[in-house]
Tab-separated table of C-alpha atoms and ligand atoms in Angstrom:
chain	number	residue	atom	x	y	z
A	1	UNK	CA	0.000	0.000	0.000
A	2	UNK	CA	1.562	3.675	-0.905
A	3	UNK	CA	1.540	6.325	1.343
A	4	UNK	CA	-1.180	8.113	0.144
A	5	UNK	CA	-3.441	4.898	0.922
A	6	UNK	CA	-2.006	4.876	4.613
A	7	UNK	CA	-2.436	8.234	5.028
A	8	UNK	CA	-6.113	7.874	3.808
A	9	UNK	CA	-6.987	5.076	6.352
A	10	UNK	CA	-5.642	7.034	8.833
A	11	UNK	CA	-7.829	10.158	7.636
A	12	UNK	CA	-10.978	8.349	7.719
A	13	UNK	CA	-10.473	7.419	11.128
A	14	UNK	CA	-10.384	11.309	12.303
A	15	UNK	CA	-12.354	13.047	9.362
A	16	UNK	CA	-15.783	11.588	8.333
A	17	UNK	CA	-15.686	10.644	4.960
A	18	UNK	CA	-12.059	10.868	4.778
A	19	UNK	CA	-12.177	14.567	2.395
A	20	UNK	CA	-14.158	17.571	2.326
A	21	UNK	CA	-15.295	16.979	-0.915
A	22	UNK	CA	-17.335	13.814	-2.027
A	23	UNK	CA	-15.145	14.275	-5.534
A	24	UNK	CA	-11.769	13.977	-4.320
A	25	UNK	CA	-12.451	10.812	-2.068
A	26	UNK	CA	-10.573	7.974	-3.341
A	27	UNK	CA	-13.002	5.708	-4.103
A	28	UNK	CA	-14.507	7.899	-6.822
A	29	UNK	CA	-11.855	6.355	-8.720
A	30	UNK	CA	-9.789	3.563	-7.286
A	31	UNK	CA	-10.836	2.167	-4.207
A	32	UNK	CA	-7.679	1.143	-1.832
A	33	UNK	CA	-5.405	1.989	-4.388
A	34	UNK	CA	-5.786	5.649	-5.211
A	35	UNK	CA	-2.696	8.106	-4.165
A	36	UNK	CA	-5.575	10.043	-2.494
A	37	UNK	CA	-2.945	12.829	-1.260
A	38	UNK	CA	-0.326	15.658	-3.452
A	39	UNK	CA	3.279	16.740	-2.889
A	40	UNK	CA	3.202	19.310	-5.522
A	41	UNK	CA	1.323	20.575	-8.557
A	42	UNK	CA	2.095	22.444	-11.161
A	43	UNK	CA	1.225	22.176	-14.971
A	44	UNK	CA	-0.879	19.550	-15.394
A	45	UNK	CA	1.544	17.171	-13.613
A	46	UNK	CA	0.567	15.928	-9.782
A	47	UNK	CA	3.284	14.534	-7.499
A	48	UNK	CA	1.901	11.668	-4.816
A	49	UNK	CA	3.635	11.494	-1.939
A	50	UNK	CA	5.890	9.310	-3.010
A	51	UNK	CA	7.458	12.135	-4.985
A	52	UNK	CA	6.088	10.029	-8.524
A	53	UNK	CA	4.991	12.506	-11.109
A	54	UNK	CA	1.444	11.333	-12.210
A	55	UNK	CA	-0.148	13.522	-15.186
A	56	UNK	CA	-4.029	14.740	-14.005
A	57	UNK	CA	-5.850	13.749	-17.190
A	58	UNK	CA	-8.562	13.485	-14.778
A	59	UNK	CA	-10.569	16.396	-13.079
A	60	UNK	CA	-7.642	18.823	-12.440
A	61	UNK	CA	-8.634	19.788	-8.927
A	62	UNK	CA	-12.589	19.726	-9.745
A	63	UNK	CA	-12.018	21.977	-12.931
A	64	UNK	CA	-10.480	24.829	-10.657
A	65	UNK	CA	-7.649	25.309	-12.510
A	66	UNK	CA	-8.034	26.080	-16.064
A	67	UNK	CA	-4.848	28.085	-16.204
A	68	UNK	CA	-3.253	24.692	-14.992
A	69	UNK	CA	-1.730	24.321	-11.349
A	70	UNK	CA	0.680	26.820	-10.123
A	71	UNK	CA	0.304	28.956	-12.886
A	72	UNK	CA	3.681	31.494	-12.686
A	73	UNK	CA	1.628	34.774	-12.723
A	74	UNK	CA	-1.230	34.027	-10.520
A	75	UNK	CA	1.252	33.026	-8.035
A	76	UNK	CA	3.342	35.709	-7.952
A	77	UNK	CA	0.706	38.016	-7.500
A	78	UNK	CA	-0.770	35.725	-4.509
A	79	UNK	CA	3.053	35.644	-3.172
A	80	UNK	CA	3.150	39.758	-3.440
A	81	UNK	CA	0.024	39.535	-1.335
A	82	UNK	CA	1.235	37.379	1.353
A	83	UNK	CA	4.591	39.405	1.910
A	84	UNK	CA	2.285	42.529	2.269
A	85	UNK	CA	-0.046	40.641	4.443
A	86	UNK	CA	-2.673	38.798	4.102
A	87	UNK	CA	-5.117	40.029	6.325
A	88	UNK	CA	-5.870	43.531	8.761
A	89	UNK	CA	-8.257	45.486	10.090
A	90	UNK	CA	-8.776	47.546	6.980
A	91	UNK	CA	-10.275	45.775	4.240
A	92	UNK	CA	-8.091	44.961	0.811
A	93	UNK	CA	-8.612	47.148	-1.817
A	94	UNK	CA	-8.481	44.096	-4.477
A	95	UNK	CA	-12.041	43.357	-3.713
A	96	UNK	CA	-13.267	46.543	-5.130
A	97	UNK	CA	-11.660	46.265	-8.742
A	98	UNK	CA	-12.454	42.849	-8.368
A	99	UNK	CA	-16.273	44.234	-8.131
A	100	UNK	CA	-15.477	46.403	-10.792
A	101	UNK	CA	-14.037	44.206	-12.925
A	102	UNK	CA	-17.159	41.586	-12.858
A	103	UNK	CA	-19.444	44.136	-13.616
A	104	UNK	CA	-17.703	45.233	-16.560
A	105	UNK	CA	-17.866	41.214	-17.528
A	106	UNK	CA	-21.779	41.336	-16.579
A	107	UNK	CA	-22.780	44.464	-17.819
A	108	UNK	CA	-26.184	44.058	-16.803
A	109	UNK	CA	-25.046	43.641	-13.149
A	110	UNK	CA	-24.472	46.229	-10.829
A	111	UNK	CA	-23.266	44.775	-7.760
A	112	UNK	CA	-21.174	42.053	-5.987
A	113	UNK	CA	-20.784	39.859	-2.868
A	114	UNK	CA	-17.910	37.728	-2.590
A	115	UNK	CA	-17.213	34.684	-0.531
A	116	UNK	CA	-15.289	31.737	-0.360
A	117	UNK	CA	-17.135	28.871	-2.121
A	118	UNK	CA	-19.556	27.889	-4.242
A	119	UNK	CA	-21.883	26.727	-1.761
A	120	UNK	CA	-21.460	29.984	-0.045
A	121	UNK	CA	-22.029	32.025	-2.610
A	122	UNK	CA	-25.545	30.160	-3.814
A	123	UNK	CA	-26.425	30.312	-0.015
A	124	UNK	CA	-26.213	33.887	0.243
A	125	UNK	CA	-27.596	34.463	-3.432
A	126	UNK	CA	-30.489	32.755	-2.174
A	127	UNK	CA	-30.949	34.527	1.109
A	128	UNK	CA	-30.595	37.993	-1.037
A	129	UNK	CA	-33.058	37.468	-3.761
A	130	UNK	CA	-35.647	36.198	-0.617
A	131	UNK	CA	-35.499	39.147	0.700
A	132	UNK	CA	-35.829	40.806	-2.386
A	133	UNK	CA	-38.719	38.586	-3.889
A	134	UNK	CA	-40.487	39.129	-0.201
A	135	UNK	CA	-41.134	35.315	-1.018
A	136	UNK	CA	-39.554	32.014	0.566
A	137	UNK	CA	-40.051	29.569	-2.342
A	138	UNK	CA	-37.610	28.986	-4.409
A	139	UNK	CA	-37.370	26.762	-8.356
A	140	UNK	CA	-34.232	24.902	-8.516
A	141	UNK	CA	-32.517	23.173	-11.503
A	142	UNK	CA	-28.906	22.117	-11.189
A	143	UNK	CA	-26.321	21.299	-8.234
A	144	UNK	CA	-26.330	24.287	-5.996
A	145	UNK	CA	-23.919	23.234	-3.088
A	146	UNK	CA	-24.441	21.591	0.508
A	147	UNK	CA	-26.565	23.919	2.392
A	148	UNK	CA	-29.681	23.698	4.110
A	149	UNK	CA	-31.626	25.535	1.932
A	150	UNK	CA	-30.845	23.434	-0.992
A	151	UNK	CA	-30.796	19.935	0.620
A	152	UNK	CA	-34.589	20.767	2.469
A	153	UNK	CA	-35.792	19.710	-1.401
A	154	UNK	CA	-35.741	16.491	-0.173
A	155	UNK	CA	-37.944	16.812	2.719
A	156	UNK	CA	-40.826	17.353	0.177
A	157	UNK	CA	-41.585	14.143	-1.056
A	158	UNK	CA	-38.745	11.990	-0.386
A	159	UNK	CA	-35.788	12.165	-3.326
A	160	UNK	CA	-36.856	15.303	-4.992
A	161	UNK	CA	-32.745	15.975	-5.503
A	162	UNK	CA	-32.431	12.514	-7.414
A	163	UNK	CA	-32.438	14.320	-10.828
A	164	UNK	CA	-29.644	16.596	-9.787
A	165	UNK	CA	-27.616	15.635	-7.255
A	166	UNK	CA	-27.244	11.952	-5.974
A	167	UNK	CA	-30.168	9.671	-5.648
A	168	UNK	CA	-31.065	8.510	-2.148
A	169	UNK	CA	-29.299	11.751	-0.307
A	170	UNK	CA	-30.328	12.331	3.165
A	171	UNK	CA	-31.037	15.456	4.423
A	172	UNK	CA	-30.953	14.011	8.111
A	173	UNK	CA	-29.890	17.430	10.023
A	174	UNK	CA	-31.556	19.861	7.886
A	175	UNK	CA	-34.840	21.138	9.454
A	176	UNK	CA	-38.140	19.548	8.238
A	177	UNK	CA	-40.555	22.675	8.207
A	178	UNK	CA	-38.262	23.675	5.778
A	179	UNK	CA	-39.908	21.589	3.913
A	180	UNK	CA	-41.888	22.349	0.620
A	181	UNK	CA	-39.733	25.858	0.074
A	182	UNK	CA	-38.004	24.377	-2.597
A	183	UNK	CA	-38.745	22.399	-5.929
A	184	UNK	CA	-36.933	21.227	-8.363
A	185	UNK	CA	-37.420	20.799	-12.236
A	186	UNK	CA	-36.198	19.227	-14.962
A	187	UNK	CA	-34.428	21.535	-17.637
A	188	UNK	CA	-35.525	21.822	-20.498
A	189	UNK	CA	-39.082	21.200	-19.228
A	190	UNK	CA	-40.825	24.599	-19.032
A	191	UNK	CA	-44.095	22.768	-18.362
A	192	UNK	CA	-43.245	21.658	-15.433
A	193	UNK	CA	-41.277	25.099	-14.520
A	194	UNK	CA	-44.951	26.996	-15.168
A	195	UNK	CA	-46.850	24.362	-12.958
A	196	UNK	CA	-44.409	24.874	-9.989
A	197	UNK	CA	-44.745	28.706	-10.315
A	198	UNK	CA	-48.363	28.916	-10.903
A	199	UNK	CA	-49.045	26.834	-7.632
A	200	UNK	CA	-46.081	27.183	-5.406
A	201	UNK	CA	-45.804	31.294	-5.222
A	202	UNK	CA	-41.898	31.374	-6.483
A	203	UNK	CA	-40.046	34.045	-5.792
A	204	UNK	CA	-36.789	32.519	-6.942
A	205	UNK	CA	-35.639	30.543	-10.118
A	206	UNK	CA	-32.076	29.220	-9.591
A	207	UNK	CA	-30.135	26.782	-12.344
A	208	UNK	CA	-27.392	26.077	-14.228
A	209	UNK	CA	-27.599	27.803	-17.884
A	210	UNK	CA	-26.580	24.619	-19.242
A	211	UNK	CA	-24.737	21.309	-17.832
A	212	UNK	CA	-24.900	17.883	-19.335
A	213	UNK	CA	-27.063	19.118	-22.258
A	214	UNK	CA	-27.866	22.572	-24.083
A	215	UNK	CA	-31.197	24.514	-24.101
A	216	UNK	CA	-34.468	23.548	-26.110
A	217	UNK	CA	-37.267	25.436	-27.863
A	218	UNK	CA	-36.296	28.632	-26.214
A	219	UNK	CA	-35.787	27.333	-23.291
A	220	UNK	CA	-33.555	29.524	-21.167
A	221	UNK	CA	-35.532	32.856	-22.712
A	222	UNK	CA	-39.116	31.396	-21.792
A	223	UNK	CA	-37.545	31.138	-18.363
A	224	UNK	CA	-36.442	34.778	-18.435
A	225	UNK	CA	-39.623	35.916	-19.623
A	226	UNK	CA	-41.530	33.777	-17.233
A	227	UNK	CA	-39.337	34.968	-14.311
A	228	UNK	CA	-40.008	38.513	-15.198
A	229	UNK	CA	-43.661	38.389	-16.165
A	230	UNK	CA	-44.360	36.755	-11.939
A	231	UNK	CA	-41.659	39.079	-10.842
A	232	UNK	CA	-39.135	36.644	-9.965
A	233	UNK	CA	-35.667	36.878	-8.922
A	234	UNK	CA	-33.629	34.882	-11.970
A	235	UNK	CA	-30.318	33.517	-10.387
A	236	UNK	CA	-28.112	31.720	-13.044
A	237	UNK	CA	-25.396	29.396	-11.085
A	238	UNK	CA	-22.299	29.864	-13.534
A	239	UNK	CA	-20.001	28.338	-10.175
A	240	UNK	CA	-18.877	25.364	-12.492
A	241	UNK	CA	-19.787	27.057	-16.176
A	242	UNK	CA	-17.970	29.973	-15.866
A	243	UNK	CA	-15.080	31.043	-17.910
A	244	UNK	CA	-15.205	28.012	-19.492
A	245	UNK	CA	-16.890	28.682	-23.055
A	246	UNK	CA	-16.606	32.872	-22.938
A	247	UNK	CA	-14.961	35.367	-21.073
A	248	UNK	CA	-17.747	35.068	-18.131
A	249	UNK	CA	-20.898	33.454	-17.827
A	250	UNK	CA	-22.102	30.682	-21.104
A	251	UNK	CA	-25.136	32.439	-20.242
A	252	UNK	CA	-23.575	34.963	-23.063
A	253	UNK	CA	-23.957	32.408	-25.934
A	254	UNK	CA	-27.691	32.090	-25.568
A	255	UNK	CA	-28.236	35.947	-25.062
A	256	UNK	CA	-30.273	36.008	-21.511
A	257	UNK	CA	-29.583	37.596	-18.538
A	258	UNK	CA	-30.280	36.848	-15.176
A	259	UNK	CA	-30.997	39.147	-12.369
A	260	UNK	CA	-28.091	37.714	-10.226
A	261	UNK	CA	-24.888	35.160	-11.383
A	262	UNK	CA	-22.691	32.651	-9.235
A	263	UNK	CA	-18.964	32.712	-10.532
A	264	UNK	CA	-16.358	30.155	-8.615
A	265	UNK	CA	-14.071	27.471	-9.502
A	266	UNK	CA	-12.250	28.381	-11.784
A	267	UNK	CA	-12.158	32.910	-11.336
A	268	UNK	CA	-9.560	32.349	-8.836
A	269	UNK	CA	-7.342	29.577	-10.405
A	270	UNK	CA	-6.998	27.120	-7.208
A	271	UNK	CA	-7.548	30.294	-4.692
A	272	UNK	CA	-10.683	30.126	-3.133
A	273	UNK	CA	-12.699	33.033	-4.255
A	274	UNK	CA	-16.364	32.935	-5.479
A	275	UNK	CA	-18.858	35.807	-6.333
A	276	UNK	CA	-22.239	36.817	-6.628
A	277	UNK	CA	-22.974	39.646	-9.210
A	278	UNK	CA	-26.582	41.069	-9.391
A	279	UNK	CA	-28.755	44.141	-10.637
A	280	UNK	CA	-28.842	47.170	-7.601
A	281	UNK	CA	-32.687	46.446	-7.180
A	282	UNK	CA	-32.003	42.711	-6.279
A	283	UNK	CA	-28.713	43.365	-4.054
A	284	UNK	CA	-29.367	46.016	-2.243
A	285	UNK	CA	-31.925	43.887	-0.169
A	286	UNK	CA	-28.694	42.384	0.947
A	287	UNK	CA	-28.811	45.545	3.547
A	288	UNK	CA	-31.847	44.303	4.779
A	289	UNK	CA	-30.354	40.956	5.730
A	290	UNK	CA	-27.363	40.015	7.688
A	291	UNK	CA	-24.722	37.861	5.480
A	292	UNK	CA	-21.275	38.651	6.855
A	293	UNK	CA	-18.223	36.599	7.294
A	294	UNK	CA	-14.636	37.333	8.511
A	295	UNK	CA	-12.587	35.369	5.792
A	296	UNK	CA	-14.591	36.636	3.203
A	297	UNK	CA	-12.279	39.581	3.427
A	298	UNK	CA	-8.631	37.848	3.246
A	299	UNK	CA	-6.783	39.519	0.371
A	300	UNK	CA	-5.494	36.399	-1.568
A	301	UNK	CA	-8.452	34.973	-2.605
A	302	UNK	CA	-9.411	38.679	-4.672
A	303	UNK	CA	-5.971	38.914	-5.757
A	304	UNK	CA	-6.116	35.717	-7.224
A	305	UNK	CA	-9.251	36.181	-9.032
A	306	UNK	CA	-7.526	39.605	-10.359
A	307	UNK	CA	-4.692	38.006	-11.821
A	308	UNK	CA	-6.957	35.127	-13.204
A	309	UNK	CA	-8.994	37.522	-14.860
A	310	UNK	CA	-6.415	38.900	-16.335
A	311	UNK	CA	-4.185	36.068	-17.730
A	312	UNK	CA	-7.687	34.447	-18.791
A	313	UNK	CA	-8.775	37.772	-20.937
A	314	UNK	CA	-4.890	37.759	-22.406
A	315	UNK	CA	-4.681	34.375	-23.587
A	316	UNK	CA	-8.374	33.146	-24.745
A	317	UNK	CA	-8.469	30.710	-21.573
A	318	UNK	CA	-12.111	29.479	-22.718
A	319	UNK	CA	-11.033	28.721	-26.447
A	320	UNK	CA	-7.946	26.686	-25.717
A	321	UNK	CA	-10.207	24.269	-23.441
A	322	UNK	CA	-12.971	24.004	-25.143
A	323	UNK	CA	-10.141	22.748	-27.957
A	324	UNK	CA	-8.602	20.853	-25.923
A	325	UNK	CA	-11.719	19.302	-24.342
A	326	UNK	CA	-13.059	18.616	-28.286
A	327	UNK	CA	-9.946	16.635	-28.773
A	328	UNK	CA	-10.122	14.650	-26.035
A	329	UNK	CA	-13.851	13.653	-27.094
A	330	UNK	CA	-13.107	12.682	-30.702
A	331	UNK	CA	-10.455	10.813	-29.186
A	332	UNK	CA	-12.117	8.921	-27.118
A	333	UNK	CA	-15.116	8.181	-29.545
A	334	UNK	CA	-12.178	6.743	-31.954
A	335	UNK	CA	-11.205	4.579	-29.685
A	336	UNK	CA	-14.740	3.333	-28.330
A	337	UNK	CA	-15.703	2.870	-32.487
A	338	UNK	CA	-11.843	1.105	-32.908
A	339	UNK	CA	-12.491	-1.224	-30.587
A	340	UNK	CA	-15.920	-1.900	-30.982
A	341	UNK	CA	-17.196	-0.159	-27.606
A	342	UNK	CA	-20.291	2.214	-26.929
A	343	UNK	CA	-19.856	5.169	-24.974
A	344	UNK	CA	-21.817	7.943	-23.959
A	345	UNK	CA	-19.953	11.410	-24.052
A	346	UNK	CA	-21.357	14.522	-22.264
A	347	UNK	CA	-21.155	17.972	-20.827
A	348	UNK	CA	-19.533	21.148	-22.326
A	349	UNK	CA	-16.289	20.144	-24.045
A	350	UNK	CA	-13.938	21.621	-21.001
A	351	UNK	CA	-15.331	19.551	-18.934
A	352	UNK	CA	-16.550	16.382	-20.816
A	353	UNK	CA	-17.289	13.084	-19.067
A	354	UNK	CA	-18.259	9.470	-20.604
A	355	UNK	CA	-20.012	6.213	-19.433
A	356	UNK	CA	-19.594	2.677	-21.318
A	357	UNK	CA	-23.427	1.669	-21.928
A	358	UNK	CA	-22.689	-1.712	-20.648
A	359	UNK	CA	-24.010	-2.617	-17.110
A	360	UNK	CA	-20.115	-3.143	-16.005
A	361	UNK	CA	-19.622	0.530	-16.742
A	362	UNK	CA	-18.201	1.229	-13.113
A	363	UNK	CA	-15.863	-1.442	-13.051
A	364	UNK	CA	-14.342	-0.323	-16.666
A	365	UNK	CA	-14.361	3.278	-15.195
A	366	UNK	CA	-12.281	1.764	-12.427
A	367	UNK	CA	-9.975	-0.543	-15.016
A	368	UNK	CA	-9.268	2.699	-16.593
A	369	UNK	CA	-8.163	4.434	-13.287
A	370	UNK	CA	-6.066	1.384	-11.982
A	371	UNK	CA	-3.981	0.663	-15.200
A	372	UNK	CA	-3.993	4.495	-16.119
A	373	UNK	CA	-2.242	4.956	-13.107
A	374	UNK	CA	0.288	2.357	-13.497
A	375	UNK	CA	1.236	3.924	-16.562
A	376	UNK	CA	1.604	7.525	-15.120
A	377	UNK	CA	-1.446	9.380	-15.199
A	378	UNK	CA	-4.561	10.039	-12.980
A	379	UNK	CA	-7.161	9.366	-14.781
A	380	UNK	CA	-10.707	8.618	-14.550
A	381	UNK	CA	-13.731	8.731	-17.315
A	382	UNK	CA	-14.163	12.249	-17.457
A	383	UNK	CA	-11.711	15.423	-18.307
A	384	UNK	CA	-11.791	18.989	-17.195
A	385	UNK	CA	-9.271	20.783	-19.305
A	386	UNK	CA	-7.019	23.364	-18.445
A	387	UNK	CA	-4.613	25.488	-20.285
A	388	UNK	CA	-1.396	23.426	-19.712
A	389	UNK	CA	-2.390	20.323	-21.561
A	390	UNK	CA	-1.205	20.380	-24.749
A	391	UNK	CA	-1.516	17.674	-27.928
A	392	UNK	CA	1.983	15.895	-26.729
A	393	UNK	CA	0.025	15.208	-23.735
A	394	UNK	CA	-3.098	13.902	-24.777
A	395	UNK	CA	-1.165	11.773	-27.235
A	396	UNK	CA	0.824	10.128	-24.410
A	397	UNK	CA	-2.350	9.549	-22.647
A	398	UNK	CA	-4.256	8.268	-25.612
A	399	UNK	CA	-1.172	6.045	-26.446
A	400	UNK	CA	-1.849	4.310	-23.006
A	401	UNK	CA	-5.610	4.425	-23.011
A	402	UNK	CA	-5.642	2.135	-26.006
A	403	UNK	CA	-4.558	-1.105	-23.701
A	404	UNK	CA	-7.120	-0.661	-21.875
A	405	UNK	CA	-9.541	-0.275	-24.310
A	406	UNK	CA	-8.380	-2.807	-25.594
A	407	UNK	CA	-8.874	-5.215	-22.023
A	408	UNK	CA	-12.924	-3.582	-21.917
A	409	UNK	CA	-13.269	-5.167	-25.563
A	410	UNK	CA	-12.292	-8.286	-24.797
A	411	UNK	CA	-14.501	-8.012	-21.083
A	412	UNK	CA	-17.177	-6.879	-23.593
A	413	UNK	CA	-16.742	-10.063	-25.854
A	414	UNK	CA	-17.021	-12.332	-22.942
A	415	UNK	CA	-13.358	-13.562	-23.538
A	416	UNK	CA	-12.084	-12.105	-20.289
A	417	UNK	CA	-13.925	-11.686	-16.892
A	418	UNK	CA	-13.515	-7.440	-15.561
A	419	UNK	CA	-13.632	-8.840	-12.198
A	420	UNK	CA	-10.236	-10.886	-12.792
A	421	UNK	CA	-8.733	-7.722	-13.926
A	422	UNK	CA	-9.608	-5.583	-10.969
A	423	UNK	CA	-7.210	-5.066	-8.290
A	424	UNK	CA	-9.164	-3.631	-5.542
A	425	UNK	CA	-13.054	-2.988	-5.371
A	426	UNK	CA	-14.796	-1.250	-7.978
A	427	UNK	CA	-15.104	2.717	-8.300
A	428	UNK	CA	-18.385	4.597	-6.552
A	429	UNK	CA	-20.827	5.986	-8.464
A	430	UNK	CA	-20.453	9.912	-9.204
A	431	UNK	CA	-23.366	12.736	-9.282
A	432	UNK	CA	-26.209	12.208	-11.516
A	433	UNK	CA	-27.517	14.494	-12.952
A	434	UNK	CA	-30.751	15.645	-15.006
A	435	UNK	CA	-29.698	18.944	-16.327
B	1	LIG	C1	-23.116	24.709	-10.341
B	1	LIG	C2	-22.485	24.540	-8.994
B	1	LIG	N1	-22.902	25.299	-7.982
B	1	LIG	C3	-22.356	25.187	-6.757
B	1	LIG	C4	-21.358	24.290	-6.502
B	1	LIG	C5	-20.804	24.183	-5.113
B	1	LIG	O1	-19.560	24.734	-5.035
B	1	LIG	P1	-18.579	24.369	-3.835
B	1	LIG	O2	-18.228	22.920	-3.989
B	1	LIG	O3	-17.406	25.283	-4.022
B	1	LIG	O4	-19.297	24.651	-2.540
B	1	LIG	C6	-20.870	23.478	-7.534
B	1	LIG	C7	-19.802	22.508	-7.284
B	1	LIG	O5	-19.637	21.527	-7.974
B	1	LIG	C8	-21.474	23.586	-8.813
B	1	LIG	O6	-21.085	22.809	-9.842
C-alpha cells in the first residue's frame, strides 16, 4: 500500500468521509489503491507522496484550474500579497476592482458579494433574492452546493434531488418545516417550470444555464420571460460554467440575462474566491439581511481572481479548453468505435465526461483508473481541461488508453472476466444528474 493509501486510512479514522469533498475521495476512482494525497502541482503534472509525477488527465482539482496548477503569474501576485499581508483590520482594496471588474464582464449587473465557495455564494444568493422577492419559495434546476436551503428539497416528497444531485441523499440534520420551500425541475421542461410557479408562489428561479445538455425550444428565454412576467428573482449558477466557453458566464452564448450570477471554480485559479454579481434592485436587499463573514475579506483569494482575470482575458483561456476538451472527445469516440465499444460522451467540451453503456460501466471506469495509473497518469472517465495540456500530452495519454480499451473489448466479448482484472473494489458511483 503507498503512502497516500495509509495516510487515507488514517484520515478516515479522524475526518468523516475521509475529504471535504465527495469528488476527491478515493473511491470515486480507485478504491484502496488511489494516491488520495499531493506533494506538488504544477502544470498539469501531480506529485503523490511518493514524490512520482502522475499527469491529471482526470478532473484537475474539480475543474479549478483552467490556467493549470501553479500557474507562474497568478502566483506571484498571490506571493506579493502574502509578503504585504494577508489580512488587517482595513479591508483589501483588491475586492473593489475585483467588483469592478465583474461588472464590466456582466454588464447588466451592478453589484457584488464575494465569498469563499460555491456553496457559499448560492447560499447567500439565495438569502438575497428572498429578501428581495419578499417570497420564501424557491425553483431549482442544477447542483447548488451543501446547504440547508438546498438539501430541504428532499424533505418534500422523499428524493426530490435525485435528478440533480445523488439519488437517495439524506437530508438528516436539515430542518423539516423547511420543507416544501423548494422544488426542483427538470431543464428543459418549461411545463413543469410553469406548474411549480403557478401553484407554489416562487419568488426565486435558480439553475445552471446549461450542464450535461444545451437549451431547447427557447428554453432559457421562456424562463427569463416567465421569471419577469411573476416578478421573480432569476439567479443563473455559472459556479462550475464559468469562464469556461466565454470570457464570463455561457449564459452569453444564448443571449439572456439573469438578475443575479454565481462565478467560482475556476475565477480564482486554485484560490478560493467565489462571487455573486446582481442588478442594484435585487442586491441592495442584501442591507436588509445580515450575510457577513470574517474570511470573506482575506486579500489572496481577490488577488487571485484579479490576476486570473487577467491572464484568462490575455490568452483566450475558454477557447484553448474548449479545444482541448473537443480533442479529447473525438479521441475517445475513436477509440470506443476502434475497438468496438459504446460510450456515452457529455457535458460542455472543457469539462466532458463518458459512461460505457454496458451494465459493467463502473468497473471499466475503475480498469481505466487502476492501469492508467500504473502507466503515469490520474485518470478517470471524465476530463476537465485546463490550459497546460497540450496535444503531446493527450497523445501520451491516448497512447496508453488504447490497452485498456483494448482489455474492456475483450470483457465486452465475454473472452475475459472485468472482475479478474480488478485489483481492488470497484469505483463509486459519481453525481447524476438531469440537467
Ligand atoms: C453549479 C455549482 N454550484 C455550486 C457548486 C458548489 O460549489 P462548492 O463545492 O465550491 O461549494 C458546484 C460545485 O460543484 C457547482 O457545480
Amino acid at each position: 500500500m503507498g503512502k497516500g493509501q495509509e495516510l487515507y486510512k488514517k484520515a478516515k479514522t479522524l475526518i468523516p468521509g475521509g475529504t471535504m469533498l465527495l469528488s476527491k475521495r478515493p473511491e470515486m476512482f480507485l478504491p484502496e489503491h488511489w494516491p488520495s494525497y499531493f506533494s506538488k502541482a504544477k502544470g498539469c503534472s501531480v506529485w503523490d507522496l511518493e514524490g512520482k509525477e502522475l499527469l491529471d488527465m482526470s478532473i484537475m482539482g474539480i475543474g479549478t484550474n483552467t490556467l493549470g496548477y501553479g500557474n507562474d503569474e497568478v502566483d506571484a501576485a498571490v506571493m506579493e500579497a502574502v509578503k504585504k499581508g494577508n489580512m488587517s483590520t482595513l479591508n483589501c482594496p483588491e475586492e473593489v476592482y475585483l467588483a469592478e471588474k465583474l461588472i464590466e464582464i456582466n454588464p447588466w449587473a451592478d453589484m457584488v458579494r464575494f465569498a469563499r465557495s460555491g456553496g457559499e455564494a448560492n447560499a447567500i444568493a439565495i438569502r438575497i433574492a428572498r429578501a428581495a422577492s419578499g417570497k420564501d419559495n424557491v425553483a431549482i434546476c442544477g447542483y447548488h452546493g451543501w446547504h440547508d436551503w438546498y438539501l430541504s428539497a428532499n424533505h418534500n416528497g422523499g428524493d426530490e434531488l435525485s435528478g440533480h444531485l445523488i439519488p437517495g441523499l439524506n437530508p438528516l440534520g436539515v430542518p423539516k418545516n423547511l420543507k416544501d420551500s423548494v422544488f426542483p425541475f427538470h431543464y428543459n421542461n418549461y411545463e413543469e417550470l410553469l406548474a411549480l410557479v403557478e401553484n407554489n408562489n416562487i419568488g426565486v428561479i435558480k439553475m445552471e444555464v446549461i450542464r450535461n445538455f444545451g437549451p431547447e425550444n427557447n428554453f432559457l428565454q421562456k424562463v427569463r420571460a416567465l421569471a419577469t412576467e411573476k416578478n421573480i428573482v432569476l439567479i443563473f449558477d455559472e459556479c462550475t460554467s464559468g469562464f469556461r466557453e466565454t470570457f464570463g458566464g455561457i449564459y452569453q452564448k444564448y443571449g439572456v440575462e439573469p438578475d443575479m450570477a454565481m462565478y467560482g471554480k475556476t475565477i480564482g485559479n486554485g484560490y478560493a474566491l467565489t462571487a455573486v454579481v446582481g442588478t442594484k434592485a435585487v442586491m441592495e436587499a442584501a442591507q436588509t439581511t445580515f450575510i457577513s463573514s470574517t474570511f470573506w475579506t482575506e486579500r489572496i483569494g481577490p488577488t487571485a481572481a484579479l490576476a486570473t482575470l487577467k491572464v484568462m482575458e490575455r490568452v483566450k483561456s475558454w477557447d484553448t479548453i474548449t479545444e482541448t476538451g473537443n480533442k479529447m472527445r473525438n479521441g475517445w469516440q475513436k477509440l470506443a468505435d476502434n475497438y468496438n465499444l459504446n460510450i456515452s460522451i457529455s457535458g460542455i467540451p472543457s469539462l466532458s465526461t463518458y459512461s460505457f453503456n454496458s451494465p459493467d460501466t463502473l468497473a471499466y471506469k475503475t480498469l481505466i483508473a487502476q492501469e492508467m495509473l500504473k502507466k503515469g497518469f490520474l485518470a478517470s472517465t471524465n476530463f476537465y481541461a485546463s490550459t497546460a495540456h497540450n496535444d503531446d500530452n493527450l497523445d501520451l495519454y491516448f497512447n496508453a488508453l488504447e490497452s485498456v480499451y483494448k482489455l474492456i473489448s475483450s470483457c465486452e466479448r465475454g473472452e475475459l472476466q472485468i472482475s479478474s482484472l480488478l485489483e481492488g473494489p470497484i469505483c463509486h458511483g459519481g453525481f447524476k444528474r438531469l440537467n
